[in-house]
Amino acid sequence: MCSLPEGVSSRTVSTDRLETHLLETGREDGDPVVFIHGNASSARFYAELLADLPDSYRAVAPDLRGYGHSERCPIDATRGLRDFSEDIASLVTTLGLTQPALVGWSTGGGVAMRYAIEQPGAVASLTLLNPVSPYGYGGTLRDGTPCQPDYAGTGGGMANDEFIERLEANDRSDESDASPRNVMRAFYLAPDTELDPDLEDVYVDALLNTETGDNYYPGDTTSSENWPGVAPGEGGTNNALSPKYLDLTGIVDTDPSPPILWVRGADDRIVSDTSFFDAGYLGKIGELPDWPGQDTYPPQPMVTQTRDIFEEYADAGGEYREVVVEDAGHSPHIEQHDEVLSALTDHLGRAGHL
């Protein structure tokens, strides 16, 4: 078990779906806030934020299935993150939480939106940290139209094979660009960001506690006649994020509409209009050969898509606020802890969590 900051505890809870490991802090009768982590990570990436929340909140951060110390239950990608959102709903029921606020980071932002779409009125507010686009991850035009009819270029087949091998080998080194430590340094954080070495070790250990395989990270794949030659399979997280299965545009129609705080790092290289994990952008910069061109397969404008949908949300009567965090990449709650904590607690207060 990774060391935890003072005031944060951990335990495992049995729900009707799986054995869920979680971190928690605050009063048991405090206003409930559920923190949902992203892909290739765990609840441990939230621990420092939880430690500094006012004790008027009851904060709960579970490890999703297949991550951290939770049960290794398979992920059905064709359900578009519903396995995760239904796990969260089951945990909320088991813990007796009433109308929690949800905080979702990256993939966890998609899980939070899915939860709100399918349980209208059950969410006090949403805080989304560098969330996946409501159109899914990769391979779409601005309006969500797929670049290829079979969604080629998205899903499990786009993951780096060496990175997966090093995850499976529990590699804590920095000897390769594909070492989990170096991937975290290069893509979870803004350029030139340096963590305390002990804390970096903790996060690397948490990242390494990711289950790999066809039904976990990154998932299976199928071949395609369309560029770049691979299309989504049916299992695992990366396929669940594919626009073939993930459509969160229904957030526009939620009634009642929970207020949304959208926080994003200005230097994010994962969820970006120029993402280094998007086939269109990689093709454009020459990292994937035989790119069919801007008209056929442009970079996915992930941030622009998210803003478009949230503008529709506001036009439909909802409320959202965008906060761009400078000198932060994909993990603003780690890189600019105080700024994100302030924005979060302000948003929770505005939503009625006092």
GROMACS .gro file of C-alpha atoms in nm:
model
  354
    1MET     CA    1   0.000   0.000   0.000
    2CYS     CA    2   0.136   0.342  -0.095
    3SER     CA    3   0.189   0.581   0.195
    4LEU     CA    4  -0.093   0.827   0.255
    5PRO     CA    5  -0.090   1.186   0.381
    6GLU     CA    6  -0.214   1.256   0.731
    7GLY     CA    7  -0.593   1.249   0.762
    8VAL     CA    8  -0.649   1.018   0.463
    9SER     CA    9  -0.741   0.657   0.533
   10SER     CA   10  -0.810   0.355   0.314
   11ARG     CA   11  -1.032   0.050   0.326
   12THR     CA   12  -1.207  -0.200   0.101
   13VAL     CA   13  -1.587  -0.200   0.071
   14SER     CA   14  -1.799  -0.487  -0.061
   15THR     CA   15  -2.074  -0.373  -0.297
   16ASP     CA   16  -2.314  -0.581  -0.502
   17ARG     CA   17  -2.075  -0.541  -0.797
   18LEU     CA   18  -1.719  -0.576  -0.671
   19GLU     CA   19  -1.471  -0.533  -0.388
   20THR     CA   20  -1.388  -0.163  -0.405
   21HIS     CA   21  -1.081  -0.015  -0.243
   22LEU     CA   22  -1.113   0.353  -0.156
   23LEU     CA   23  -0.949   0.646   0.011
   24GLU     CA   24  -1.153   0.873   0.234
   25THR     CA   25  -1.131   1.174   0.460
   26GLY     CA   26  -1.359   1.414   0.643
   27ARG     CA   27  -1.661   1.375   0.869
   28GLU     CA   28  -1.897   1.085   0.809
   29ASP     CA   29  -2.189   1.331   0.814
   30GLY     CA   30  -2.009   1.579   0.586
   31ASP     CA   31  -2.129   1.676   0.239
   32PRO     CA   32  -2.033   1.385   0.013
   33VAL     CA   33  -1.784   1.429  -0.269
   34VAL     CA   34  -1.678   1.132  -0.483
   35PHE     CA   35  -1.347   1.156  -0.670
   36ILE     CA   36  -1.307   0.939  -0.983
   37HIS     CA   37  -0.956   0.885  -1.118
   38GLY     CA   38  -0.838   0.851  -1.476
   39ASN     CA   39  -0.687   0.582  -1.696
   40ALA     CA   40  -0.355   0.421  -1.598
   41SER     CA   41  -0.378   0.569  -1.248
   42SER     CA   42  -0.566   0.517  -0.922
   43ALA     CA   43  -0.730   0.703  -0.637
   44ARG     CA   44  -0.381   0.760  -0.493
   45PHE     CA   45  -0.334   1.049  -0.737
   46TYR     CA   46  -0.605   1.235  -0.540
   47ALA     CA   47  -0.473   1.174  -0.189
   48GLU     CA   48  -0.296   1.509  -0.144
   49LEU     CA   49  -0.608   1.694  -0.261
   50LEU     CA   50  -0.827   1.494  -0.023
   51ALA     CA   51  -0.593   1.570   0.266
   52ASP     CA   52  -0.642   1.944   0.224
   53LEU     CA   53  -1.019   1.951   0.177
   54PRO     CA   54  -1.211   2.123   0.458
   55ASP     CA   55  -1.338   1.863   0.703
   56SER     CA   56  -1.697   1.969   0.632
   57TYR     CA   57  -1.681   1.731   0.334
   58ARG     CA   58  -1.694   1.355   0.331
   59ALA     CA   59  -1.453   1.276   0.049
   60VAL     CA   60  -1.441   0.929  -0.106
   61ALA     CA   61  -1.202   0.827  -0.383
   62PRO     CA   62  -1.243   0.469  -0.508
   63ASP     CA   63  -1.008   0.270  -0.726
   64LEU     CA   64  -1.197   0.175  -1.041
   65ARG     CA   65  -1.223  -0.192  -1.135
   66GLY     CA   66  -0.891  -0.311  -1.269
   67TYR     CA   67  -0.696  -0.029  -1.105
   68GLY     CA   68  -0.527   0.029  -0.772
   69HIS     CA   69  -0.636  -0.219  -0.508
   70SER     CA   70  -0.992  -0.284  -0.630
   71GLU     CA   71  -1.113  -0.616  -0.764
   72ARG     CA   72  -1.001  -0.714  -1.114
   73CYS     CA   73  -1.343  -0.731  -1.280
   74PRO     CA   74  -1.342  -0.718  -1.662
   75ILE     CA   75  -1.447  -0.404  -1.851
   76ASP     CA   76  -1.709  -0.439  -2.125
   77ALA     CA   77  -1.605  -0.164  -2.364
   78THR     CA   78  -1.928  -0.179  -2.562
   79ARG     CA   79  -2.105  -0.023  -2.264
   80GLY     CA   80  -1.910   0.303  -2.300
   81LEU     CA   81  -1.785   0.350  -1.940
   82ARG     CA   82  -2.111   0.224  -1.786
   83ASP     CA   83  -1.928  -0.052  -1.599
   84PHE     CA   84  -1.741   0.220  -1.412
   85SER     CA   85  -2.036   0.454  -1.357
   86GLU     CA   86  -2.256   0.170  -1.230
   87ASP     CA   87  -1.978   0.062  -0.995
   88ILE     CA   88  -1.970   0.416  -0.857
   89ALA     CA   89  -2.348   0.418  -0.818
   90SER     CA   90  -2.334   0.089  -0.628
   91LEU     CA   91  -2.063   0.227  -0.400
   92VAL     CA   92  -2.265   0.544  -0.337
   93THR     CA   93  -2.563   0.329  -0.235
   94THR     CA   94  -2.352   0.101  -0.016
   95LEU     CA   95  -2.199   0.398   0.168
   96GLY     CA   96  -2.536   0.572   0.206
   97LEU     CA   97  -2.425   0.888   0.026
   98THR     CA   98  -2.702   1.124  -0.079
   99GLN     CA   99  -2.666   1.334  -0.395
  100PRO     CA  100  -2.286   1.349  -0.396
  101ALA     CA  101  -2.079   1.599  -0.588
  102LEU     CA  102  -1.862   1.419  -0.842
  103VAL     CA  103  -1.503   1.507  -0.930
  104GLY     CA  104  -1.370   1.327  -1.237
  105TRP     CA  105  -1.020   1.340  -1.386
  106SER     CA  106  -0.962   1.247  -1.752
  107THR     CA  107  -1.141   0.913  -1.805
  108GLY     CA  108  -1.298   0.974  -1.464
  109GLY     CA  109  -1.453   1.290  -1.607
  110GLY     CA  110  -1.627   1.074  -1.864
  111VAL     CA  111  -1.744   0.838  -1.589
  112ALA     CA  112  -1.882   1.135  -1.394
  113MET     CA  113  -2.070   1.264  -1.699
  114ARG     CA  114  -2.209   0.916  -1.768
  115TYR     CA  115  -2.328   0.894  -1.407
  116ALA     CA  116  -2.502   1.233  -1.432
  117ILE     CA  117  -2.666   1.146  -1.764
  118GLU     CA  118  -2.808   0.819  -1.640
  119GLN     CA  119  -2.904   0.934  -1.290
  120PRO     CA  120  -3.051   1.282  -1.337
  121GLY     CA  121  -3.103   1.461  -1.008
  122ALA     CA  122  -2.861   1.232  -0.825
  123VAL     CA  123  -2.557   1.461  -0.859
  124ALA     CA  124  -2.508   1.787  -0.670
  125SER     CA  125  -2.237   1.916  -0.905
  126LEU     CA  126  -1.968   1.806  -1.148
  127THR     CA  127  -1.602   1.905  -1.139
  128LEU     CA  128  -1.423   1.777  -1.449
  129LEU     CA  129  -1.041   1.783  -1.458
  130ASN     CA  130  -0.909   1.750  -1.814
  131PRO     CA  131  -1.206   1.529  -1.906
  132VAL     CA  132  -1.232   1.310  -2.214
  133SER     CA  133  -1.430   1.476  -2.494
  134PRO     CA  134  -1.804   1.406  -2.484
  135TYR     CA  135  -1.756   1.253  -2.830
  136GLY     CA  136  -1.505   0.997  -2.701
  137TYR     CA  137  -1.131   0.973  -2.748
  138GLY     CA  138  -0.984   1.001  -3.095
  139GLY     CA  139  -1.094   0.975  -3.455
  140THR     CA  140  -1.375   1.228  -3.490
  141LEU     CA  141  -1.438   1.556  -3.662
  142ARG     CA  142  -1.546   1.859  -3.459
  143ASP     CA  143  -1.915   1.759  -3.475
  144GLY     CA  144  -1.840   1.404  -3.361
  145THR     CA  145  -1.860   1.243  -3.704
  146PRO     CA  146  -1.614   0.951  -3.718
  147CYS     CA  147  -1.317   0.995  -3.950
  148GLN     CA  148  -1.345   0.627  -4.050
  149PRO     CA  149  -1.667   0.421  -4.057
  150ASP     CA  150  -1.519   0.153  -3.830
  151TYR     CA  151  -1.359   0.409  -3.594
  152ALA     CA  152  -1.010   0.301  -3.702
  153GLY     CA  153  -0.736   0.473  -3.509
  154THR     CA  154  -0.916   0.459  -3.175
  155GLY     CA  155  -0.924   0.208  -2.890
  156GLY     CA  156  -0.684  -0.047  -2.749
  157GLY     CA  157  -0.473  -0.090  -3.061
  158MET     CA  158  -0.331   0.262  -3.030
  159ALA     CA  159  -0.153   0.195  -2.700
  160ASN     CA  160   0.226   0.171  -2.693
  161ASP     CA  161   0.334  -0.193  -2.674
  162GLU     CA  162   0.657  -0.120  -2.488
  163PHE     CA  163   0.471   0.086  -2.228
  164ILE     CA  164   0.236  -0.209  -2.168
  165GLU     CA  165   0.527  -0.450  -2.139
  166ARG     CA  166   0.694  -0.225  -1.885
  167LEU     CA  167   0.372  -0.195  -1.685
  168GLU     CA  168   0.353  -0.572  -1.672
  169ALA     CA  169   0.720  -0.591  -1.568
  170ASN     CA  170   0.659  -0.345  -1.283
  171ASP     CA  171   0.928  -0.121  -1.430
  172ARG     CA  172   1.012   0.170  -1.198
  173SER     CA  173   1.314   0.284  -1.400
  174ASP     CA  174   1.363   0.583  -1.626
  175GLU     CA  175   1.572   0.398  -1.884
  176SER     CA  176   1.328   0.434  -2.176
  177ASP     CA  177   1.086   0.694  -2.307
  178ALA     CA  178   0.820   0.422  -2.268
  179SER     CA  179   0.902   0.357  -1.902
  180PRO     CA  180   0.592   0.439  -1.694
  181ARG     CA  181   0.796   0.691  -1.494
  182ASN     CA  182   0.899   0.880  -1.808
  183VAL     CA  183   0.552   0.857  -1.961
  184MET     CA  184   0.415   1.015  -1.644
  185ARG     CA  185   0.680   1.287  -1.649
  186ALA     CA  186   0.625   1.364  -2.017
  187PHE     CA  187   0.247   1.344  -2.043
  188TYR     CA  188   0.080   1.358  -1.701
  189LEU     CA  189   0.270   1.676  -1.617
  190ALA     CA  190   0.354   2.000  -1.795
  191PRO     CA  191   0.705   2.032  -1.944
  192ASP     CA  192   0.977   2.105  -1.687
  193THR     CA  193   0.752   2.011  -1.394
  194GLU     CA  194   0.941   1.826  -1.125
  195LEU     CA  195   0.775   1.641  -0.841
  196ASP     CA  196   0.923   1.569  -0.503
  197PRO     CA  197   1.114   1.243  -0.567
  198ASP     CA  198   0.937   1.054  -0.290
  199LEU     CA  199   0.596   1.163  -0.417
  200GLU     CA  200   0.693   1.074  -0.773
  201ASP     CA  201   0.779   0.724  -0.653
  202VAL     CA  202   0.438   0.696  -0.491
  203TYR     CA  203   0.262   0.796  -0.812
  204VAL     CA  204   0.473   0.558  -1.021
  205ASP     CA  205   0.377   0.273  -0.789
  206ALA     CA  206   0.012   0.371  -0.823
  207LEU     CA  207   0.040   0.382  -1.202
  208LEU     CA  208   0.202   0.039  -1.206
  209ASN     CA  209  -0.095  -0.104  -1.018
  210THR     CA  210  -0.290  -0.111  -1.345
  211GLU     CA  211  -0.425  -0.445  -1.470
  212THR     CA  212  -0.336  -0.511  -1.833
  213GLY     CA  213  -0.499  -0.730  -2.095
  214ASP     CA  214  -0.784  -0.758  -2.341
  215ASN     CA  215  -1.047  -0.680  -2.077
  216TYR     CA  216  -0.850  -0.419  -1.884
  217TYR     CA  217  -0.586  -0.172  -2.001
  218PRO     CA  218  -0.567  -0.109  -2.290
  219GLY     CA  219  -0.811  -0.369  -2.422
  220ASP     CA  220  -0.825  -0.583  -2.735
  221THR     CA  221  -0.809  -0.466  -3.094
  222THR     CA  222  -0.922  -0.559  -3.442
  223SER     CA  223  -0.754  -0.504  -3.776
  224SER     CA  224  -0.891  -0.250  -4.022
  225GLU     CA  225  -0.861  -0.178  -4.392
  226ASN     CA  226  -0.875   0.190  -4.299
  227TRP     CA  227  -0.584   0.404  -4.180
  228PRO     CA  228  -0.400   0.343  -3.951
  229GLY     CA  229  -0.489  -0.027  -3.972
  230VAL     CA  230  -0.642  -0.095  -3.628
  231ALA     CA  231  -0.995  -0.052  -3.495
  232PRO     CA  232  -1.153  -0.092  -3.150
  233GLY     CA  233  -1.214  -0.427  -2.990
  234GLU     CA  234  -1.486  -0.494  -2.732
  235GLY     CA  235  -1.300  -0.510  -2.402
  236GLY     CA  236  -1.092  -0.281  -2.183
  237THR     CA  237  -1.071   0.085  -2.094
  238ASN     CA  238  -0.925   0.230  -2.413
  239ASN     CA  239  -1.198   0.070  -2.620
  240ALA     CA  240  -1.461   0.197  -2.376
  241LEU     CA  241  -1.327   0.546  -2.452
  242SER     CA  242  -1.356   0.500  -2.829
  243PRO     CA  243  -1.628   0.710  -2.995
  244LYS     CA  244  -1.758   0.378  -3.131
  245TYR     CA  245  -1.904   0.319  -2.784
  246LEU     CA  246  -1.872   0.645  -2.590
  247ASP     CA  247  -2.120   0.927  -2.647
  248LEU     CA  248  -2.164   1.170  -2.360
  249THR     CA  249  -2.340   1.444  -2.554
  250GLY     CA  250  -2.655   1.354  -2.362
  251ILE     CA  251  -2.516   1.570  -2.081
  252VAL     CA  252  -2.682   1.860  -2.265
  253ASP     CA  253  -3.026   1.717  -2.186
  254THR     CA  254  -2.982   1.636  -1.816
  255ASP     CA  255  -3.267   1.769  -1.605
  256PRO     CA  256  -3.202   1.897  -1.349
  257SER     CA  257  -2.863   2.014  -1.474
  258PRO     CA  258  -2.583   2.001  -1.215
  259PRO     CA  259  -2.344   2.297  -1.229
  260ILE     CA  260  -2.018   2.207  -1.403
  261LEU     CA  261  -1.668   2.327  -1.322
  262TRP     CA  262  -1.431   2.241  -1.608
  263VAL     CA  263  -1.068   2.263  -1.503
  264ARG     CA  264  -0.792   2.197  -1.755
  265GLY     CA  265  -0.418   2.234  -1.765
  266ALA     CA  266  -0.304   2.480  -2.030
  267ASP     CA  267  -0.024   2.245  -2.136
  268ASP     CA  268  -0.216   1.917  -2.147
  269ARG     CA  269  -0.074   1.680  -2.410
  270ILE     CA  270  -0.327   1.398  -2.357
  271VAL     CA  271  -0.666   1.571  -2.380
  272SER     CA  272  -0.593   1.846  -2.628
  273ASP     CA  273  -0.670   1.972  -2.975
  274THR     CA  274  -0.314   1.857  -3.050
  275SER     CA  275  -0.300   1.537  -2.846
  276PHE     CA  276   0.006   1.315  -2.866
  277PHE     CA  277  -0.224   1.013  -2.820
  278ASP     CA  278  -0.457   1.098  -3.111
  279ALA     CA  279  -0.397   0.922  -3.444
  280GLY     CA  280  -0.490   1.230  -3.644
  281TYR     CA  281  -0.236   1.450  -3.471
  282LEU     CA  282   0.033   1.182  -3.476
  283GLY     CA  283  -0.024   1.141  -3.849
  284LYS     CA  284  -0.009   1.514  -3.906
  285ILE     CA  285   0.330   1.549  -3.736
  286GLY     CA  286   0.471   1.244  -3.912
  287GLU     CA  287   0.473   1.001  -3.620
  288LEU     CA  288   0.224   0.767  -3.793
  289PRO     CA  289   0.304   0.692  -4.158
  290ASP     CA  290   0.068   0.725  -4.454
  291TRP     CA  291  -0.159   0.982  -4.291
  292PRO     CA  292  -0.455   1.036  -4.529
  293GLY     CA  293  -0.454   1.409  -4.467
  294GLN     CA  294  -0.639   1.690  -4.292
  295ASP     CA  295  -0.962   1.648  -4.487
  296THR     CA  296  -0.991   1.274  -4.415
  297TYR     CA  297  -0.842   1.234  -4.069
  298PRO     CA  298  -0.765   1.564  -3.891
  299PRO     CA  299  -0.653   1.583  -3.529
  300GLN     CA  300  -0.950   1.549  -3.297
  301PRO     CA  301  -1.028   1.892  -3.150
  302MET     CA  302  -1.095   1.752  -2.804
  303VAL     CA  303  -1.099   2.075  -2.605
  304THR     CA  304  -1.302   2.256  -2.872
  305GLN     CA  305  -1.555   1.972  -2.877
  306THR     CA  306  -1.592   1.985  -2.500
  307ARG     CA  307  -1.647   2.360  -2.507
  308ASP     CA  308  -1.903   2.325  -2.786
  309ILE     CA  309  -2.104   2.072  -2.584
  310PHE     CA  310  -2.081   2.277  -2.265
  311GLU     CA  311  -2.200   2.584  -2.455
  312GLU     CA  312  -2.501   2.378  -2.566
  313TYR     CA  313  -2.543   2.277  -2.202
  314ALA     CA  314  -2.554   2.643  -2.101
  315ASP     CA  315  -2.796   2.728  -2.383
  316ALA     CA  316  -3.024   2.452  -2.254
  317GLY     CA  317  -3.030   2.609  -1.907
  318GLY     CA  318  -2.727   2.449  -1.743
  319GLU     CA  319  -2.429   2.629  -1.593
  320TYR     CA  320  -2.061   2.571  -1.657
  321ARG     CA  321  -1.738   2.752  -1.585
  322GLU     CA  322  -1.403   2.688  -1.753
  323VAL     CA  323  -1.083   2.737  -1.556
  324VAL     CA  324  -0.754   2.714  -1.746
  325VAL     CA  325  -0.463   2.640  -1.513
  326GLU     CA  326  -0.130   2.776  -1.634
  327ASP     CA  327   0.190   2.576  -1.588
  328ALA     CA  328  -0.011   2.256  -1.568
  329GLY     CA  329  -0.054   1.961  -1.799
  330HIS     CA  330  -0.288   1.665  -1.761
  331SER     CA  331  -0.282   1.666  -1.379
  332PRO     CA  332  -0.357   2.021  -1.263
  333HIS     CA  333  -0.472   1.900  -0.920
  334ILE     CA  334  -0.117   1.773  -0.863
  335GLU     CA  335   0.081   2.039  -1.047
  336GLN     CA  336  -0.109   2.344  -0.919
  337HIS     CA  337  -0.263   2.197  -0.607
  338ASP     CA  338  -0.365   2.520  -0.430
  339GLU     CA  339  -0.530   2.677  -0.735
  340VAL     CA  340  -0.735   2.368  -0.811
  341LEU     CA  341  -0.830   2.317  -0.446
  342SER     CA  342  -0.953   2.678  -0.429
  343ALA     CA  343  -1.155   2.645  -0.749
  344LEU     CA  344  -1.303   2.314  -0.632
  345THR     CA  345  -1.408   2.431  -0.287
  346ASP     CA  346  -1.555   2.750  -0.435
  347HIS     CA  347  -1.756   2.542  -0.683
  348LEU     CA  348  -1.878   2.303  -0.415
  349GLY     CA  349  -1.989   2.601  -0.205
  350ARG     CA  350  -2.173   2.759  -0.496
  351ALA     CA  351  -2.351   2.430  -0.557
  352GLY     CA  352  -2.477   2.425  -0.200
  353HIS     CA  353  -2.200   2.226  -0.031
  354LEU     CA  354  -2.112   2.464   0.253
   0.00000   0.00000   0.00000
